[in-house]
């Protein structure tokens, strides 16, 4: 199903304007099926002072450019990684989260 | 050419009634540099010059005056917030707005229309009641109304049990107003320029000079400027400019979209907000329906509009006003909002001495322009943080003292 949407995208202009995200598990799906869970960042150690936890929770790099984020495909509850550009709205890469820890790539 | 036109055109002084002087050459040094020529930066300049006698000021604007979110907002002004801190601050702004046309000598078309926040669920009704209690305690005109009174205030609303979520009640805020957004920016710009402030459009800040923990000046696309104090008022660009000064903010930049319909005969008096449906609408003085909702689902610096937004919004508006089904849409646009986790602003001193922040205005900052300008001016002129903005300091995040306004600010701006 996702693949068929991708094929049509080349032929119909309005389809190109529909935002698709390629889920590593489910293929290309409409962006409205996903939520953004925020940037990938390292949590402080559990015994870190409150200040460090507050900074971790609230302070953002919020860059204009390339970001690496957690996203979830809601219908399948599947969390994965999206790399995208916040200036151009391009999706640059999507992959399973295990690649972050050097695990098997998809 | 008709002779009488030629005669008028040649009369001396015809070109002299300009709103702003030409952009002057940049000086090497100013007392205060204000980054951002939106309503906030211009208001701060205006109050510094007119209330505190600080006149050696440069407002540095990357694009054109008031062309950022100020130009893109839907101009709703109200003070029926949820927290006492929020209500007090926004009510100061409402009071300033009421006298602003007279003070600046420009017609802001400020009109108090009444503001209805519809509740379609028990939870929304509970929030409305909470807000009404806090508002009344703080002396703000705001109360709960039920369908019989809603029908009198806005007979066009579908109050039947047909909609998926029928209307159960509303928070009614009679002072809720709209104003001409460009006029607010131009009014402040004109007043500031008349008091001696320099406004530099087409000039981008590209770096902040900090030495010994204190701000020394700013680098711009037209050269370096030295200064004693900086006010940063750049809304959607807040994180990028703060990064130049070397610190991070509790802010995500997310697009907020809006649209207008073709002009219709005046029929809609109050401003209508539905937090359950994520939609709001008012009718402008030229008859267009001005509509919007909550921010987009993910951070982005691109000011693009989307079909997803339009479809969702139109479906929700038709739940409220089914008879609008054949009305055409005219324009759709987006701004970029600097969203904070608690839906309150971030104002005051920063880790860099002499560098003051006016940010975190998200989707709610137009109404705040006068109060933000006034309090930021006082802070810079006196070095003391005014009481009314103390709760909004950057340190509230590390102190775990957030000012949670989500229930009053996420849909109705
Ligand atoms: C669609 C929409 C609807 C809204 N509706 C409402 C509403 O109904 N009520 C309400 O109260 N608020 C509303 N808001 C929010 C409101 O518009 C903003 O919070 C407010 O306008 C912020 O004002 P400002 O002067 O801080 O920012 P802006 O008007 O955005 O001005 C900031 C300026 O800084 C300039 N700048 C940025 N970076 C640099 C740099 N490096 N160098 C020099 N200049 C720079 C920009 O060009 C810009 O002109 C809405 C926003 C949007 C997008």
XYZ file of C-alpha atoms and ligand atoms in Angstrom, chain B residues 35-42 60-77 81 90 203-206 233-237 241 244 255-258 280 333-338 358-369 412-413, ligand 1:
117
model
C 17.436 42.901 17.740
C 14.115 42.424 15.940
C 11.832 45.077 14.464
C 8.536 43.365 15.296
C 5.944 44.906 17.588
C 7.938 43.778 20.646
C 11.292 45.287 19.674
C 9.646 48.492 18.462
C 18.120 46.081 13.942
C 15.672 44.249 11.674
C 16.709 41.541 9.210
C 13.707 41.969 6.921
C 11.249 44.795 7.060
C 9.465 46.500 9.911
C 6.762 44.329 11.483
C 7.172 41.712 8.743
C 7.679 38.697 11.036
C 5.007 37.129 13.194
C 3.585 40.566 13.887
C 2.462 40.678 10.238
C 1.161 37.111 10.307
C -0.837 37.014 13.505
C -4.598 36.982 13.932
C -4.549 39.947 16.328
C -6.561 38.607 19.253
C -6.121 40.595 22.466
C -5.558 33.487 31.171
C -1.732 40.321 29.953
C 20.107 44.554 8.514
C 20.784 41.113 10.004
C 22.495 40.383 13.309
C 25.116 37.720 12.577
C 13.110 40.222 20.495
C 13.172 37.872 17.503
C 10.267 35.439 18.208
C 10.693 32.397 15.920
C 14.445 33.006 15.634
C 20.096 34.377 18.036
C 25.075 33.535 18.922
C 4.911 26.868 12.488
C 1.519 28.324 13.295
C -0.862 28.627 10.382
C -3.879 30.808 9.702
C -10.926 29.820 16.286
C -0.059 31.524 5.505
C 2.199 30.590 8.427
C 4.507 32.196 10.939
C 7.114 30.505 13.100
C 6.294 30.423 16.788
C 8.843 30.185 19.630
C 12.120 38.918 25.267
C 11.190 35.512 23.849
C 8.901 32.520 24.148
C 5.976 34.413 22.656
C 4.771 31.368 20.790
C 1.260 31.839 19.538
C 0.245 34.412 22.155
C 2.634 37.363 21.888
C 0.854 39.991 19.797
C -1.444 40.947 22.653
C 1.633 41.212 24.854
C 3.505 43.724 22.692
C -7.012 30.482 21.517
C -4.116 32.848 20.953
C -0.590 32.624 12.430
C -0.315 33.313 13.738
C -1.368 33.781 14.507
C -1.138 34.415 15.731
N -2.205 34.912 16.408
C -2.000 35.606 17.560
C -3.110 36.221 18.222
O -4.264 36.146 17.768
N -2.873 36.903 19.374
C -1.606 37.016 19.910
O -1.450 37.624 20.964
N -0.521 36.457 19.276
C -0.702 35.764 18.113
N 0.379 35.200 17.457
C 1.724 35.314 18.057
C 2.352 36.647 17.719
O 2.289 36.885 16.325
C 3.822 36.699 18.131
O 4.016 36.151 19.410
C 4.313 38.146 18.151
O 4.015 38.772 16.922
C 5.787 38.217 18.426
O 6.214 39.545 18.187
P 7.730 39.885 18.041
O 7.835 41.325 17.786
O 8.429 39.314 19.226
O 8.192 38.987 16.816
P 8.192 39.240 15.232
O 7.067 40.079 14.798
O 8.340 37.896 14.603
O 9.505 40.098 15.044
C 10.787 39.542 15.190
C 11.657 40.146 14.123
O 13.002 39.752 14.337
C 13.630 39.704 13.089
N 14.858 38.908 13.192
C 14.995 37.575 13.382
N 16.295 37.223 13.391
C 17.009 38.364 13.214
C 18.408 38.642 13.131
N 19.332 37.686 13.239
N 18.781 39.928 12.934
C 17.858 40.925 12.822
N 16.526 40.700 12.902
C 16.100 39.439 13.088
C 12.589 39.095 12.186
O 12.824 39.428 10.831
C 11.284 39.689 12.724
O 10.819 40.792 11.986
C 0.183 34.560 16.223
C 1.256 34.077 15.463
C 1.030 33.480 14.226
C 2.188 32.974 13.419
